[in-house]
CSV table of N, CA and C in Angstrom, one decimal:
chain,number,residue,atom,x,y,z
Y,1,MET,N,127.2,62.4,143.4
Y,1,MET,CA,126.8,63.5,144.3
Y,1,MET,C,127.4,64.8,143.8
Y,2,ARG,N,126.6,65.8,143.9
Y,2,ARG,CA,127.1,67.1,143.4
Y,2,ARG,C,128.2,67.7,144.3
Y,3,THR,N,129.1,68.4,143.8
Y,3,THR,CA,130.2,69.0,144.5
Y,3,THR,C,129.6,70.1,145.4
Y,4,HIS,N,130.0,70.1,146.7
Y,4,HIS,CA,129.3,71.1,147.5
Y,4,HIS,C,130.3,71.7,148.6
Y,5,ASP,N,130.1,72.9,149.0
Y,5,ASP,CA,130.8,73.6,150.1
Y,5,ASP,C,130.0,73.6,151.3
Y,6,LYS,N,128.7,73.6,151.2
Y,6,LYS,CA,127.7,73.7,152.3
Y,6,LYS,C,126.8,72.5,152.3
Y,7,HIS,N,126.5,71.9,153.4
Y,7,HIS,CA,125.5,70.8,153.5
Y,7,HIS,C,124.4,71.3,154.4
Y,8,VAL,N,123.2,71.3,153.8
Y,8,VAL,CA,122.0,71.8,154.5
Y,8,VAL,C,121.2,70.6,154.9
Y,9,LEU,N,121.0,70.5,156.2
Y,9,LEU,CA,120.2,69.4,156.8
Y,9,LEU,C,118.8,70.1,157.2
Y,10,MET,N,117.7,69.4,156.8
Y,10,MET,CA,116.4,69.9,157.2
Y,10,MET,C,115.5,68.8,157.8
Y,11,CYS,N,115.0,69.1,158.9
Y,11,CYS,CA,114.1,68.2,159.6
Y,11,CYS,C,112.7,68.2,158.8
Y,12,THR,N,112.3,67.0,158.5
Y,12,THR,CA,110.9,67.0,157.9
Y,12,THR,C,109.9,66.3,158.7
Y,13,GLY,N,110.2,66.3,160.0
Y,13,GLY,CA,109.2,65.8,161.0
Y,13,GLY,C,109.4,64.3,161.3
Y,14,PRO,N,108.3,63.8,161.8
Y,14,PRO,CA,106.9,64.2,161.6
Y,14,PRO,C,106.3,65.1,162.7
Y,15,ARG,N,107.1,65.4,163.8
Y,15,ARG,CA,106.5,66.1,164.9
Y,15,ARG,C,106.6,67.7,164.8
Y,16,CYS,N,107.5,68.2,164.0
Y,16,CYS,CA,107.7,69.6,164.0
Y,16,CYS,C,106.5,70.4,163.3
Y,17,THR,N,105.9,69.7,162.3
Y,17,THR,CA,104.6,70.2,161.7
Y,17,THR,C,103.7,69.0,161.6
Y,18,GLU,N,102.4,69.2,161.5
Y,18,GLU,CA,101.4,68.1,161.5
Y,18,GLU,C,101.8,67.1,160.5
Y,19,ASN,N,102.1,65.9,160.9
Y,19,ASN,CA,102.5,64.8,160.1
Y,19,ASN,C,103.7,65.1,159.2
Y,20,GLY,N,104.4,66.2,159.4
Y,20,GLY,CA,105.6,66.6,158.6
Y,20,GLY,C,105.2,67.2,157.3
Y,21,ALA,N,103.9,67.4,157.0
Y,21,ALA,CA,103.5,67.9,155.7
Y,21,ALA,C,104.1,69.2,155.3
Y,22,GLU,N,104.0,70.2,156.2
Y,22,GLU,CA,104.5,71.5,156.0
Y,22,GLU,C,106.0,71.5,155.9
Y,23,ALA,N,106.7,70.7,156.7
Y,23,ALA,CA,108.1,70.6,156.7
Y,23,ALA,C,108.6,70.0,155.4
Y,24,GLU,N,107.9,69.0,154.9
Y,24,GLU,CA,108.2,68.3,153.6
Y,24,GLU,C,108.1,69.3,152.5
Y,25,ALA,N,107.0,70.2,152.5
Y,25,ALA,CA,106.8,71.2,151.5
Y,25,ALA,C,108.0,72.2,151.5
Y,26,MET,N,108.4,72.6,152.7
Y,26,MET,CA,109.6,73.5,152.8
Y,26,MET,C,110.9,72.9,152.3
Y,27,PHE,N,111.0,71.6,152.5
Y,27,PHE,CA,112.2,70.8,152.0
Y,27,PHE,C,112.2,70.9,150.5
Y,28,LYS,N,111.1,70.7,149.8
Y,28,LYS,CA,111.0,70.8,148.4
Y,28,LYS,C,111.3,72.3,147.9
Y,29,GLN,N,110.8,73.3,148.7
Y,29,GLN,CA,111.1,74.7,148.3
Y,29,GLN,C,112.6,75.0,148.5
Y,30,LEU,N,113.2,74.4,149.5
Y,30,LEU,CA,114.6,74.5,149.7
Y,30,LEU,C,115.4,74.0,148.5
Y,31,GLY,N,115.0,72.9,148.0
Y,31,GLY,CA,115.7,72.3,146.8
Y,31,GLY,C,115.5,73.2,145.6
Y,32,GLN,N,114.3,73.7,145.4
Y,32,GLN,CA,114.0,74.6,144.2
Y,32,GLN,C,114.9,75.9,144.4
Y,33,ALA,N,115.0,76.4,145.6
Y,33,ALA,CA,115.7,77.7,145.8
Y,33,ALA,C,117.2,77.4,145.5
Y,34,ILE,N,117.7,76.3,146.0
Y,34,ILE,CA,119.1,76.0,145.8
Y,34,ILE,C,119.4,75.8,144.3
Y,35,ASP,N,118.5,75.1,143.6
Y,35,ASP,CA,118.7,74.8,142.1
Y,35,ASP,C,118.6,76.1,141.3
Y,36,ALA,N,117.8,77.0,141.8
Y,36,ALA,CA,117.6,78.3,141.0
Y,36,ALA,C,118.8,79.2,141.2
Y,37,CYS,N,119.6,79.0,142.1
Y,37,CYS,CA,120.8,79.9,142.4
Y,37,CYS,C,122.0,79.3,141.7
Y,38,GLU,N,122.2,79.7,140.4
Y,38,GLU,CA,123.2,79.1,139.5
Y,38,GLU,C,124.6,79.2,140.2
Y,39,GLY,N,125.3,78.1,140.2
Y,39,GLY,CA,126.7,78.1,140.7
Y,39,GLY,C,126.8,77.8,142.2
Y,40,LEU,N,125.6,77.7,142.8
Y,40,LEU,CA,125.6,77.5,144.3
Y,40,LEU,C,126.1,76.0,144.5
Y,41,ARG,N,127.0,75.8,145.4
Y,41,ARG,CA,127.5,74.5,145.7
Y,41,ARG,C,127.0,74.1,147.1
Y,42,ALA,N,125.8,73.7,147.1
Y,42,ALA,CA,125.1,73.3,148.4
Y,42,ALA,C,124.4,72.0,148.1
Y,43,LYS,N,124.4,71.1,149.1
Y,43,LYS,CA,123.7,69.8,149.1
Y,43,LYS,C,122.7,69.9,150.2
Y,44,ARG,N,121.5,69.4,150.0
Y,44,ARG,CA,120.5,69.3,151.0
Y,44,ARG,C,120.2,67.9,151.3
Y,45,THR,N,119.9,67.6,152.6
Y,45,THR,CA,119.6,66.3,153.1
Y,45,THR,C,118.4,66.4,154.0
Y,46,ARG,N,117.4,65.5,153.8
Y,46,ARG,CA,116.2,65.4,154.6
Y,46,ARG,C,116.6,64.6,155.9
Y,47,THR,N,116.2,65.1,157.0
Y,47,THR,CA,116.5,64.3,158.3
Y,47,THR,C,115.2,64.2,159.0
Y,48,HIS,N,115.3,63.4,160.1
Y,48,HIS,CA,114.2,63.3,161.0
Y,48,HIS,C,114.5,64.2,162.2
Y,49,CYS,N,113.9,63.9,163.3
Y,49,CYS,CA,113.9,64.8,164.5
Y,49,CYS,C,115.3,65.3,164.9
Y,50,PHE,N,115.4,66.7,165.1
Y,50,PHE,CA,116.5,67.3,165.7
Y,50,PHE,C,116.3,67.5,167.2
Y,51,ALA,N,115.2,67.0,167.7
Y,51,ALA,CA,114.8,67.0,169.2
Y,51,ALA,C,114.5,68.5,169.7
Y,52,VAL,N,114.1,69.3,168.8
Y,52,VAL,CA,113.6,70.6,169.1
Y,52,VAL,C,112.3,70.9,168.3
Y,53,CYS,N,111.4,69.9,168.5
Y,53,CYS,CA,110.2,69.9,167.6
Y,53,CYS,C,109.4,71.1,167.6
Y,54,LYS,N,109.2,71.8,168.7
Y,54,LYS,CA,108.3,72.9,168.8
Y,54,LYS,C,108.9,74.1,168.0
Y,55,GLU,N,110.1,74.0,167.6
Y,55,GLU,CA,110.8,75.1,166.9
Y,55,GLU,C,110.9,74.8,165.4
Y,56,GLY,N,110.3,73.7,164.9
Y,56,GLY,CA,110.5,73.3,163.6
Y,56,GLY,C,109.6,74.0,162.6
Y,57,PRO,N,109.9,73.8,161.3
Y,57,PRO,CA,111.0,73.0,160.8
Y,57,PRO,C,112.4,73.6,161.1
Y,58,ILE,N,113.3,72.8,161.3
Y,58,ILE,CA,114.7,73.2,161.6
Y,58,ILE,C,115.6,73.0,160.4
Y,59,VAL,N,116.5,73.9,160.1
Y,59,VAL,CA,117.5,73.8,159.1
Y,59,VAL,C,118.8,74.1,159.7
Y,60,ALA,N,119.8,73.2,159.5
Y,60,ALA,CA,121.2,73.3,160.0
Y,60,ALA,C,122.1,73.4,158.8
Y,61,VAL,N,123.0,74.4,158.8
Y,61,VAL,CA,123.9,74.5,157.7
Y,61,VAL,C,125.3,74.2,158.2
Y,62,TYR,N,126.0,73.3,157.5
Y,62,TYR,CA,127.3,72.8,157.9
Y,62,TYR,C,128.2,73.0,156.7
Y,63,PRO,N,129.5,73.3,156.9
Y,63,PRO,CA,130.3,73.2,158.1
Y,63,PRO,C,130.1,74.3,159.1
Y,64,ASP,N,129.3,75.3,158.8
Y,64,ASP,CA,129.2,76.5,159.7
Y,64,ASP,C,128.6,76.2,161.0
Y,65,GLY,N,127.7,75.1,161.1
Y,65,GLY,CA,127.1,74.8,162.4
Y,65,GLY,C,126.0,75.8,162.8
Y,66,THR,N,125.4,76.4,161.8
Y,66,THR,CA,124.3,77.4,162.0
Y,66,THR,C,123.0,76.7,161.9
Y,67,TRP,N,122.2,76.9,163.0
Y,67,TRP,CA,120.8,76.3,163.0
Y,67,TRP,C,119.8,77.3,163.0
Y,68,TYR,N,118.8,77.1,162.1
Y,68,TYR,CA,117.7,78.1,162.0
Y,68,TYR,C,116.4,77.3,162.4
Y,69,ARG,N,115.5,78.1,163.0
Y,69,ARG,CA,114.2,77.5,163.5
Y,69,ARG,C,113.0,78.1,162.8
Y,70,LYS,N,111.9,77.4,162.9
Y,70,LYS,CA,110.6,77.9,162.3
Y,70,LYS,C,110.7,78.4,160.9
Y,71,VAL,N,111.4,77.5,160.1
Y,71,VAL,CA,111.7,77.9,158.7
Y,71,VAL,C,110.4,77.9,157.8
Y,72,ASP,N,110.2,79.0,157.2
Y,72,ASP,CA,109.0,79.1,156.2
Y,72,ASP,C,109.6,79.5,154.9
Y,73,ALA,N,108.8,79.7,153.9
Y,73,ALA,CA,109.2,80.0,152.5
Y,73,ALA,C,110.1,81.3,152.5
Y,74,SER,N,109.7,82.3,153.3
Y,74,SER,CA,110.5,83.5,153.3
Y,74,SER,C,111.9,83.2,153.9
Y,75,ALA,N,112.0,82.5,155.0
Y,75,ALA,CA,113.2,82.1,155.6
Y,75,ALA,C,114.1,81.3,154.6
Y,76,ILE,N,113.5,80.4,153.9
Y,76,ILE,CA,114.3,79.6,152.9
Y,76,ILE,C,115.0,80.5,151.9
Y,77,GLN,N,114.2,81.5,151.4
Y,77,GLN,CA,114.8,82.4,150.4
Y,77,GLN,C,116.0,83.2,151.0
Y,78,ARG,N,115.8,83.6,152.2
Y,78,ARG,CA,116.9,84.4,152.9
Y,78,ARG,C,118.1,83.5,153.2
Y,79,ILE,N,117.9,82.3,153.7
Y,79,ILE,CA,119.0,81.4,154.0
Y,79,ILE,C,119.8,81.1,152.7
Y,80,VAL,N,119.1,80.8,151.6
Y,80,VAL,CA,119.7,80.5,150.4
Y,80,VAL,C,120.5,81.7,149.8
Y,81,SER,N,119.9,82.8,149.7
Y,81,SER,CA,120.5,84.0,149.1
Y,81,SER,C,121.5,84.6,150.0
Y,82,GLU,N,121.2,84.8,151.3
Y,82,GLU,CA,122.1,85.5,152.2
Y,82,GLU,C,123.2,84.6,152.8
Y,83,HIS,N,122.8,83.4,153.2
Y,83,HIS,CA,123.8,82.6,153.8
Y,83,HIS,C,124.6,81.7,152.8
Y,84,LEU,N,123.8,80.9,152.1
Y,84,LEU,CA,124.5,79.9,151.2
Y,84,LEU,C,125.2,80.6,150.0
Y,85,ARG,N,124.6,81.6,149.4
Y,85,ARG,CA,125.2,82.3,148.2
Y,85,ARG,C,126.2,83.3,148.7
Y,86,ASP,N,125.8,84.2,149.6
Y,86,ASP,CA,126.6,85.4,149.9
Y,86,ASP,C,127.5,85.2,151.2
Y,87,GLY,N,127.3,84.1,151.9
Y,87,GLY,CA,128.2,83.8,153.0
Y,87,GLY,C,127.9,84.5,154.3
Y,88,HIS,N,126.7,85.1,154.4
Y,88,HIS,CA,126.3,85.9,155.6
Y,88,HIS,C,125.1,85.2,156.3
Y,89,PRO,N,125.3,84.5,157.4
Y,89,PRO,CA,124.2,83.9,158.1
Y,89,PRO,C,123.1,84.9,158.5
Y,90,VAL,N,121.9,84.5,158.5
Y,90,VAL,CA,120.7,85.3,158.7
Y,90,VAL,C,120.5,85.4,160.2
Y,91,ALA,N,121.1,86.4,160.8
Y,91,ALA,CA,121.2,86.5,162.3
Y,91,ALA,C,119.8,86.4,163.0
Y,92,PRO,N,118.8,87.1,162.5
Y,92,PRO,CA,117.5,87.0,163.2
Y,92,PRO,C,116.8,85.7,163.2
Y,93,LEU,N,117.2,84.8,162.4
Y,93,LEU,CA,116.6,83.5,162.3
Y,93,LEU,C,117.4,82.4,163.0
Y,94,ILE,N,118.6,82.7,163.4
Y,94,ILE,CA,119.5,81.7,164.1
Y,94,ILE,C,119.1,81.5,165.5
Y,95,PHE,N,119.1,80.2,165.9
Y,95,PHE,CA,118.8,80.0,167.4
Y,95,PHE,C,119.9,79.1,168.0
Y,96,HIS,N,120.8,78.6,167.2
Y,96,HIS,CA,121.9,77.8,167.7
Y,96,HIS,C,123.1,77.9,166.8
Y,97,GLN,N,124.3,78.1,167.4
Y,97,GLN,CA,125.5,78.2,166.6
Y,97,GLN,C,126.6,77.2,167.2
Y,98,LEU,N,127.1,76.4,166.4
Y,98,LEU,CA,128.2,75.5,166.8
Y,98,LEU,C,129.3,76.2,167.5
Y,99,GLY,N,129.7,75.8,168.7
Y,99,GLY,CA,130.7,76.4,169.5
Y,99,GLY,C,130.3,77.5,170.4
Y,100,ILE,N,129.0,78.0,170.2
Y,100,ILE,CA,128.5,79.1,171.0
Y,100,ILE,C,127.3,78.6,171.8
Y,101,GLY,N,126.5,77.8,171.2
Y,101,GLY,CA,125.3,77.3,171.9
Y,101,GLY,C,124.1,78.1,171.3
Y,102,ASP,N,123.0,78.2,172.2
Y,102,ASP,CA,121.8,78.9,171.8
Y,102,ASP,C,122.1,80.4,171.7
Y,103,VAL,N,121.5,81.0,170.7
Y,103,VAL,CA,121.8,82.4,170.4
Y,103,VAL,C,120.4,83.1,170.4
Y,104,GLU,N,120.4,84.3,171.1
Y,104,GLU,CA,119.3,85.2,171.1
Y,104,GLU,C,119.3,86.0,169.8
Y,105,PRO,N,118.3,85.9,169.0
Y,105,PRO,CA,118.3,86.8,167.7
Y,105,PRO,C,118.3,88.2,168.0
Y,106,LYS,N,119.1,89.0,167.2
Y,106,LYS,CA,119.2,90.4,167.4
Y,106,LYS,C,118.1,91.1,166.5
Y,107,ASP,N,117.5,92.1,167.0
Y,107,ASP,CA,116.6,92.9,166.1
Y,107,ASP,C,117.3,93.5,165.0
Y,108,GLU,N,116.8,93.4,163.8
Y,108,GLU,CA,117.3,94.1,162.6
Y,108,GLU,C,116.8,95.5,162.6
Y,109,ALA,N,117.6,96.5,162.3
Y,109,ALA,CA,117.2,97.9,162.2
Y,109,ALA,C,116.7,98.2,160.8
């Protein structure tokens, strides 16, 4: 197993997207984005339902406890570069934070 500081869990359905197909495609893109970021110490794991299916695909980053919803290709790039690489969670995409609960995204200026 690769050495890692962050563990990224991603729901691949089957209910968050039709038969999980879109979620599975996003999981593959997540792997490519992590691998393309040299020196990044992140591990990804495919999961099943996080029980918030209408908000999927869901990505949870630990040990931070940051949950992102409705993850698409653009969100994956931001999560990898801003959160995993630079250490700054992507506030507009967060909907749940460990220790805080559900979070209302702030508008970016």
